[in-house]
JSON list of C-alpha atoms in Angstrom, two decimals:
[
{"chain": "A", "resi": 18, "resn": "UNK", "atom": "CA", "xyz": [204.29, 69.17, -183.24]},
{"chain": "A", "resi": 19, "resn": "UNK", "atom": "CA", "xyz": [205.23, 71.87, -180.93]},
{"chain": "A", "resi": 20, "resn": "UNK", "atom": "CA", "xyz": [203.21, 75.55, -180.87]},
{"chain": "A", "resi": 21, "resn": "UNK", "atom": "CA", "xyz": [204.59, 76.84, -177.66]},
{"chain": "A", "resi": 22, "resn": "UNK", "atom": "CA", "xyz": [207.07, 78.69, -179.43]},
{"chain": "A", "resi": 23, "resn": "UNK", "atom": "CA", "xyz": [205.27, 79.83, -182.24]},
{"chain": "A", "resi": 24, "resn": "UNK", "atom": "CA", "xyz": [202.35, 80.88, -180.08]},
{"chain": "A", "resi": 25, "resn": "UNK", "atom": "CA", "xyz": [204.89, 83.17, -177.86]},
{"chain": "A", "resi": 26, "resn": "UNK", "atom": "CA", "xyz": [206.37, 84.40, -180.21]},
{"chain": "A", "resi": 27, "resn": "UNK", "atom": "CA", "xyz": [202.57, 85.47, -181.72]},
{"chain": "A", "resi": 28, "resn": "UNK", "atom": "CA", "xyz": [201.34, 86.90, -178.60]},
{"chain": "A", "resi": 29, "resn": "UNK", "atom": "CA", "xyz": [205.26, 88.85, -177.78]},
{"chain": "A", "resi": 30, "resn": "UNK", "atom": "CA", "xyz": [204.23, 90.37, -181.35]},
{"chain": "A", "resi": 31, "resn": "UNK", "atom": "CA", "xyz": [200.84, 91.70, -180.47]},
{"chain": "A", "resi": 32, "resn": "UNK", "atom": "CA", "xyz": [202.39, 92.80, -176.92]},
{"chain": "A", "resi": 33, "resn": "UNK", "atom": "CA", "xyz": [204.76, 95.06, -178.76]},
{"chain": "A", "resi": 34, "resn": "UNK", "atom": "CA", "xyz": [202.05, 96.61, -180.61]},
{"chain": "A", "resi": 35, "resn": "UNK", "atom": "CA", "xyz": [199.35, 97.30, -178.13]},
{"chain": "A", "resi": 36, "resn": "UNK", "atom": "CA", "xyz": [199.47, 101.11, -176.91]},
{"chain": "A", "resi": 37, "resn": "UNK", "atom": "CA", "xyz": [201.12, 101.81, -173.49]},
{"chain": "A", "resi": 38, "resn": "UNK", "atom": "CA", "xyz": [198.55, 101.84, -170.95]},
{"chain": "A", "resi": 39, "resn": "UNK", "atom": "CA", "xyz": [196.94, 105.48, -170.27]},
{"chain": "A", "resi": 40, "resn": "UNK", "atom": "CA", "xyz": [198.29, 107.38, -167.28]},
{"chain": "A", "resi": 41, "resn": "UNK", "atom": "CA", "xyz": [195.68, 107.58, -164.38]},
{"chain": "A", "resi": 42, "resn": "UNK", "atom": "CA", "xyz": [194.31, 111.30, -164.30]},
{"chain": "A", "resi": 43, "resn": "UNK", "atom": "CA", "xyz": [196.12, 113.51, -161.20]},
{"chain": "A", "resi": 44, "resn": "UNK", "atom": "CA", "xyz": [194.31, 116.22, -159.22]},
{"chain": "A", "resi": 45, "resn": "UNK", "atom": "CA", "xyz": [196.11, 118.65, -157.40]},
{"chain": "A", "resi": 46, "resn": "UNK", "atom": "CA", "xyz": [193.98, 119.04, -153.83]},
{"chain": "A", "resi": 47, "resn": "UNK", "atom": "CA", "xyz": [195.18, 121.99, -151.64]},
{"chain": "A", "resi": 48, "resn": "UNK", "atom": "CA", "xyz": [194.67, 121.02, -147.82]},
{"chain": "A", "resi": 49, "resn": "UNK", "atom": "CA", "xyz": [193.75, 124.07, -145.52]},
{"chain": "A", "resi": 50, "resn": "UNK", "atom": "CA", "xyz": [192.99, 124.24, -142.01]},
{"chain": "A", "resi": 51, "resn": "UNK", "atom": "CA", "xyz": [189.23, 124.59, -141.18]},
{"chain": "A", "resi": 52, "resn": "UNK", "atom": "CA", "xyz": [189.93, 127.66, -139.17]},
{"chain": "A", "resi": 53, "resn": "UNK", "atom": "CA", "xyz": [189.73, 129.05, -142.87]},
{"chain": "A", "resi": 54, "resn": "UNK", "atom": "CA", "xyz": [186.22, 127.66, -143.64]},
{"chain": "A", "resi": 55, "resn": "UNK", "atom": "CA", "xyz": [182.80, 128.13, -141.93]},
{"chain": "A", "resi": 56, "resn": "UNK", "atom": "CA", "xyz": [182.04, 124.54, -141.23]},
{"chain": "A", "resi": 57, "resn": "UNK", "atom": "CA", "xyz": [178.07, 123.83, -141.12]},
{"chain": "A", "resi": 58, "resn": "UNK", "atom": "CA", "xyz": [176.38, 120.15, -139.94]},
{"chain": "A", "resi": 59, "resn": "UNK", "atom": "CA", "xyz": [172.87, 120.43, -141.74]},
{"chain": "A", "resi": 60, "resn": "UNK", "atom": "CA", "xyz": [169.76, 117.24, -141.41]},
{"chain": "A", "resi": 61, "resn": "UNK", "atom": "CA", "xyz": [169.31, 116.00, -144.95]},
{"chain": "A", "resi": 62, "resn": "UNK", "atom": "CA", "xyz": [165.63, 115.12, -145.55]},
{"chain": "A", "resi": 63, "resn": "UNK", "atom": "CA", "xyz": [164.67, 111.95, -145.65]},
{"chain": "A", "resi": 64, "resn": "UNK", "atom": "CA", "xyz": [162.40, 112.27, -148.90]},
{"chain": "A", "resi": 65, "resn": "UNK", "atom": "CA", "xyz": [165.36, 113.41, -150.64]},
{"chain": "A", "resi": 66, "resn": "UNK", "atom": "CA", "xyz": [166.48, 111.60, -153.74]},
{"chain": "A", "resi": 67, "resn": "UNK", "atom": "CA", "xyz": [170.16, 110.56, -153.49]},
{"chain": "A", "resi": 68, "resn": "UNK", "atom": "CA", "xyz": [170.34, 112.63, -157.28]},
{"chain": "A", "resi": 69, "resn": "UNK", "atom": "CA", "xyz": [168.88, 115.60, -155.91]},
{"chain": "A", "resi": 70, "resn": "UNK", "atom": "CA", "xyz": [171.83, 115.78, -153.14]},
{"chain": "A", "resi": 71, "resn": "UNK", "atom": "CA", "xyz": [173.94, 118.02, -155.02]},
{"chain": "A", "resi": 72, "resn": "UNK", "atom": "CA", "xyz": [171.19, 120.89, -155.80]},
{"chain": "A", "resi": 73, "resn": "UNK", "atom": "CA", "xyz": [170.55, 120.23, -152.43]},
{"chain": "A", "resi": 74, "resn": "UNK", "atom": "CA", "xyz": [173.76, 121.32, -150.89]},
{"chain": "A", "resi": 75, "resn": "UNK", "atom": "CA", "xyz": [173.99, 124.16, -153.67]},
{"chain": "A", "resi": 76, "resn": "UNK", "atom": "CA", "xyz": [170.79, 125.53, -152.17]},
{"chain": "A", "resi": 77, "resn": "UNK", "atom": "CA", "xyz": [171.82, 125.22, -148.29]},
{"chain": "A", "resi": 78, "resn": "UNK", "atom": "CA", "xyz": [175.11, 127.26, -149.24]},
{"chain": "A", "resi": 79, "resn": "UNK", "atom": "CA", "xyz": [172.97, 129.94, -150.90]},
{"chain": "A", "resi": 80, "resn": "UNK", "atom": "CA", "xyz": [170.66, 130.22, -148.04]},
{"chain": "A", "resi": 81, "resn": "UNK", "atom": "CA", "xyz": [173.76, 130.14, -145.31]},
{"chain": "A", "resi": 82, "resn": "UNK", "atom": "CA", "xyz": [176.55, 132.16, -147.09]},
{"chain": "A", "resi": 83, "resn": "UNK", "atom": "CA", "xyz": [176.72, 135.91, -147.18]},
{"chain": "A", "resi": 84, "resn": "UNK", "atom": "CA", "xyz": [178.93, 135.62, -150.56]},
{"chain": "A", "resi": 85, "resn": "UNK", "atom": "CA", "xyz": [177.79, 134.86, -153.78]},
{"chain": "A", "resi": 86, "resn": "UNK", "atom": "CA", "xyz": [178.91, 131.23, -154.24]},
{"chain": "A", "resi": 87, "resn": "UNK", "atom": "CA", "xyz": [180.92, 132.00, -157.21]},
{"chain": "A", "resi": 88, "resn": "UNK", "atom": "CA", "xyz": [183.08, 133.77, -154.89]},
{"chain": "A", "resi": 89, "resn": "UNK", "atom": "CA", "xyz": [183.15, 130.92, -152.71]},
{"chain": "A", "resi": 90, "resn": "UNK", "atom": "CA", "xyz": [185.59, 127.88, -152.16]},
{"chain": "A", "resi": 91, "resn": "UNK", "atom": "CA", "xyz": [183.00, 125.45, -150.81]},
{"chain": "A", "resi": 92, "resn": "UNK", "atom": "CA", "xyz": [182.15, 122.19, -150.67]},
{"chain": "A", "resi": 93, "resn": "UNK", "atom": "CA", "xyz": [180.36, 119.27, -149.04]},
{"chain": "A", "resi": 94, "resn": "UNK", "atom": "CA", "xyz": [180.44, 116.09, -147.15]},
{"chain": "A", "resi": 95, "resn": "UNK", "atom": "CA", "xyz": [177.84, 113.77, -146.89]},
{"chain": "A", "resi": 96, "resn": "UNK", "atom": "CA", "xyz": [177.70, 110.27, -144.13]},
{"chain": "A", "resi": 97, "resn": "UNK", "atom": "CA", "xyz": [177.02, 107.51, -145.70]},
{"chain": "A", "resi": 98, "resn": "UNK", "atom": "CA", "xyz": [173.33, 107.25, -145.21]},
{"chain": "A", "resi": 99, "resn": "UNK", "atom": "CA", "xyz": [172.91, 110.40, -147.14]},
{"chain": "A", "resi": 100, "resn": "UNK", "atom": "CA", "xyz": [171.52, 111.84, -143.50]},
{"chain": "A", "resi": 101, "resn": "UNK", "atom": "CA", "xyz": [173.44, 114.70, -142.83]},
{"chain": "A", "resi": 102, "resn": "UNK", "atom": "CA", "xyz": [175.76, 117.14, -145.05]},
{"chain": "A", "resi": 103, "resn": "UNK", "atom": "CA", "xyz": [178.61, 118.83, -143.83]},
{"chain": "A", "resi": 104, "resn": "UNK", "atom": "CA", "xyz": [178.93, 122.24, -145.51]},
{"chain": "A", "resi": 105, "resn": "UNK", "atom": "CA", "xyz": [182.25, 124.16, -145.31]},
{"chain": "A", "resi": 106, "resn": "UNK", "atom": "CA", "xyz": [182.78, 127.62, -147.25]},
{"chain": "A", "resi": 107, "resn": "UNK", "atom": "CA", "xyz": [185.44, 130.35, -147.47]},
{"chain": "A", "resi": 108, "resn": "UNK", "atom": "CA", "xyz": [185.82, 133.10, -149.22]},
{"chain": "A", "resi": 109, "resn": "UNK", "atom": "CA", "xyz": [188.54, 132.81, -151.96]},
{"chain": "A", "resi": 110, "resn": "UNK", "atom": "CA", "xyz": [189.19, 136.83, -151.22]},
{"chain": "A", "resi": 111, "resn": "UNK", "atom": "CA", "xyz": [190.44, 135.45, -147.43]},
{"chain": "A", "resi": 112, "resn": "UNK", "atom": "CA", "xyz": [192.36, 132.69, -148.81]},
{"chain": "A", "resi": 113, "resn": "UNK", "atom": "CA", "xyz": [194.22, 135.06, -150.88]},
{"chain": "A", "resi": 114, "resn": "UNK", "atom": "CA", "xyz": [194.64, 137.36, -147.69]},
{"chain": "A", "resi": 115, "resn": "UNK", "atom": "CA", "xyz": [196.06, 134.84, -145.95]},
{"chain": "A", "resi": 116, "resn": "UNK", "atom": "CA", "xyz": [198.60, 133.86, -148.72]},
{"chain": "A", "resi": 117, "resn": "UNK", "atom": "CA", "xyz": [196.85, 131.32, -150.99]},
{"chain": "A", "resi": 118, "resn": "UNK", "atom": "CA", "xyz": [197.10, 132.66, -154.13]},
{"chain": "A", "resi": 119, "resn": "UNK", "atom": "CA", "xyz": [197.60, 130.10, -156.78]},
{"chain": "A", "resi": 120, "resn": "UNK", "atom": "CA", "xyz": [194.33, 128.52, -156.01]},
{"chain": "A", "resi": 121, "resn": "UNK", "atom": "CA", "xyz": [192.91, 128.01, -160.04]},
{"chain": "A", "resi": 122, "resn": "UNK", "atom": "CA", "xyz": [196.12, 126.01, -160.03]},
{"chain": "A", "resi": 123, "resn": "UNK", "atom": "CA", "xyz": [194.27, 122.59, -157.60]},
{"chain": "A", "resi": 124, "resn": "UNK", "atom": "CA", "xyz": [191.20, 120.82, -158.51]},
{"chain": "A", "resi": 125, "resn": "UNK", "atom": "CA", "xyz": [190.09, 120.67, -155.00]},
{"chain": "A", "resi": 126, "resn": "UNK", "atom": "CA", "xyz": [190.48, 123.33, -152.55]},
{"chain": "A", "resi": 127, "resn": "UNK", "atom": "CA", "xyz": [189.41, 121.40, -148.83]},
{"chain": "A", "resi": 128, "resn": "UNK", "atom": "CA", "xyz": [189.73, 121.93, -144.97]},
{"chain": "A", "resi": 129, "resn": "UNK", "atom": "CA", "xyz": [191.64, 119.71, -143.31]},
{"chain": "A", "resi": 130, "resn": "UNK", "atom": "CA", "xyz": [188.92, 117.54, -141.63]},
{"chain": "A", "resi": 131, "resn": "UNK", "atom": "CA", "xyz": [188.45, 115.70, -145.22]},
{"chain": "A", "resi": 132, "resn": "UNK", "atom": "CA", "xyz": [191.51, 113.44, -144.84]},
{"chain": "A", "resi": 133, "resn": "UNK", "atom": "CA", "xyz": [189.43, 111.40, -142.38]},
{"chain": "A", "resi": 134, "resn": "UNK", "atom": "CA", "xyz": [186.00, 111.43, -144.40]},
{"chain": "A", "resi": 135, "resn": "UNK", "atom": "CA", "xyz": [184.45, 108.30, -143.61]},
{"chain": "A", "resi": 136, "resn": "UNK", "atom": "CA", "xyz": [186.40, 107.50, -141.57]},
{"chain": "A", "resi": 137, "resn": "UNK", "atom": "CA", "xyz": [184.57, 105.03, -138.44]},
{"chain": "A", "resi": 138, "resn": "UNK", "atom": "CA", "xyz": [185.08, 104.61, -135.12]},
{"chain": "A", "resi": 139, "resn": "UNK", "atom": "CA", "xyz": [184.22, 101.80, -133.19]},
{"chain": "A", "resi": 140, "resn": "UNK", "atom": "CA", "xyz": [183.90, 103.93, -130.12]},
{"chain": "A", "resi": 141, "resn": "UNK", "atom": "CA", "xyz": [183.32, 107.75, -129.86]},
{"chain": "A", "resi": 142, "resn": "UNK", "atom": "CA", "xyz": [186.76, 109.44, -129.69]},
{"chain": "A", "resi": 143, "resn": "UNK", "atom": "CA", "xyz": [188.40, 112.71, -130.27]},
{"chain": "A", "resi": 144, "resn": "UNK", "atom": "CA", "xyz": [190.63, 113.23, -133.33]},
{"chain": "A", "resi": 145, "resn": "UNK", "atom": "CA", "xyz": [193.79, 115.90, -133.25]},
{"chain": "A", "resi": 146, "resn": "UNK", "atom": "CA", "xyz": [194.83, 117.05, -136.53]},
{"chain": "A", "resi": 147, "resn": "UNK", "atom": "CA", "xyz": [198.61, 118.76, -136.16]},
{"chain": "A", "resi": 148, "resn": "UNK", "atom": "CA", "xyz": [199.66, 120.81, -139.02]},
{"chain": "A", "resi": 149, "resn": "UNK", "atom": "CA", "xyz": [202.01, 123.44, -139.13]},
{"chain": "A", "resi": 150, "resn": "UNK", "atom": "CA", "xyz": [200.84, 126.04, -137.92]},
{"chain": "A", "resi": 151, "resn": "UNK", "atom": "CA", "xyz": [197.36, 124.97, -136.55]},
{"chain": "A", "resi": 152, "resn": "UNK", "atom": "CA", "xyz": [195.55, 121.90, -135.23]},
{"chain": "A", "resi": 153, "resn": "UNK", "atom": "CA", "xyz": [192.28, 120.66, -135.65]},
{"chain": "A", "resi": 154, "resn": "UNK", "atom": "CA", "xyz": [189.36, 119.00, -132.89]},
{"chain": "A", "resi": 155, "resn": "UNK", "atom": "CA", "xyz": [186.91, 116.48, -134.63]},
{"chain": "A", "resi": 156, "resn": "UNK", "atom": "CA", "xyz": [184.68, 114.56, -132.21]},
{"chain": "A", "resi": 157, "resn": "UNK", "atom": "CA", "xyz": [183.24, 111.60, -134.35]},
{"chain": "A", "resi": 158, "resn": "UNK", "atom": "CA", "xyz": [180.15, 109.51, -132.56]},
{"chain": "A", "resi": 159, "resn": "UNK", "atom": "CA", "xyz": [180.40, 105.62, -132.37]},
{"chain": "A", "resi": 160, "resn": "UNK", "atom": "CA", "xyz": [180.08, 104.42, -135.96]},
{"chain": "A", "resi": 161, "resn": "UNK", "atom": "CA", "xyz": [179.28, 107.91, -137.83]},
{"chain": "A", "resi": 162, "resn": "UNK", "atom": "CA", "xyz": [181.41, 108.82, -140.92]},
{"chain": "A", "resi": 163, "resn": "UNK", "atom": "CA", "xyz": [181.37, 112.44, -140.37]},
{"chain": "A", "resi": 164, "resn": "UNK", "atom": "CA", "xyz": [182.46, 113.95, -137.57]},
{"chain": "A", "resi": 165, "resn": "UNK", "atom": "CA", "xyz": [179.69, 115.91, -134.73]},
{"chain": "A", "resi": 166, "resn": "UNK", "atom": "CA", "xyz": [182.09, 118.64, -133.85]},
{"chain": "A", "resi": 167, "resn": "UNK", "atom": "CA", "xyz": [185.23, 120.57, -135.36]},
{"chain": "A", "resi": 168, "resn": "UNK", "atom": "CA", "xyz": [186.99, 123.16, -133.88]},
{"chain": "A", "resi": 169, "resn": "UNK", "atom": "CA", "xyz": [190.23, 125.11, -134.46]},
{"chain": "A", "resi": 170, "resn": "UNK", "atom": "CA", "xyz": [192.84, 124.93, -132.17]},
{"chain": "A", "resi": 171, "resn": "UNK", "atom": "CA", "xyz": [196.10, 126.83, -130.94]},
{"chain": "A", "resi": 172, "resn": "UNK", "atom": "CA", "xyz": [199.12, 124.85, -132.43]},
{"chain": "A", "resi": 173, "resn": "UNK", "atom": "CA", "xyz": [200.92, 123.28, -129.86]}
]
């Protein structure tokens, strides 16, 4: 005797009754140029545990900023030998200045530069970012994730 179709049919009934799969979660990111943030390349210590990375970073912005960090949009980028951290800051009185005023309304508020993070080069080489009305220098080493240098530009 035949099950195929009795076996179909079975499984086409537990199909229909199985929830709809769950919608993956969104984040709104707002992308800014970095002429916006201070931008600061700091050494990571080598007896630093990887958990202790993100007290770490909260403790470099303390020491660098002249803001409060709850008045801060900041952030961090790390390479992926947990060697160096790229800080970036601004303060979220400027980007309001400047226009951007809905900013409880992202999840992530970031300079420009984090499009490429970890991004690797075989070669050093000089990255332009064009937006609209700025561009963006990154000089990345051979083989590094994060990039050495960043620096604001005229638009052209």
């Amino acid at each position: 005797m035949n099950d195929a179709p009795k076996k179909a049919k079975n499984a086409e009934s537990r199909l229909a009754t199985t929830e709809p799969a769950a919608q993956p979660e969104t984040f709104d990111v707002l992308i800014l140029p970095s002429a916006l943030f201070f931008i600061e390349r700091i050494e990571v210590p080598a007896a630093l545990d990887a958990s202790e990375l993100d007290d770490f970073a909260e403790l470099s912005m303390e020491g660098l900023a002249p803001f409060p960090l709850e008045q801060l949009n900041w952030g961090f980028l790390v390479d992926s030998e947990r060697t160096v951290l790229l800080l970036y800051a601004t303060p979220k009185d400027r980007l309001k200045r400047t226009g951007y005023d809905k900013l409880e309304a992202y999840t992530w508020v970031l300079p420009d530069f984090a499009c490429l993070y970890g991004a690797r080069f075989p070669q050093a080489l000089e990255v332009i970012l064009h937006g609209e009305n700025h561009c963006t220098r990154l000089s990345f080493p051979a083989g590094e994730g994060l990039p050495l240098s960043i620096e604001s530009l005229a638009p052209t």
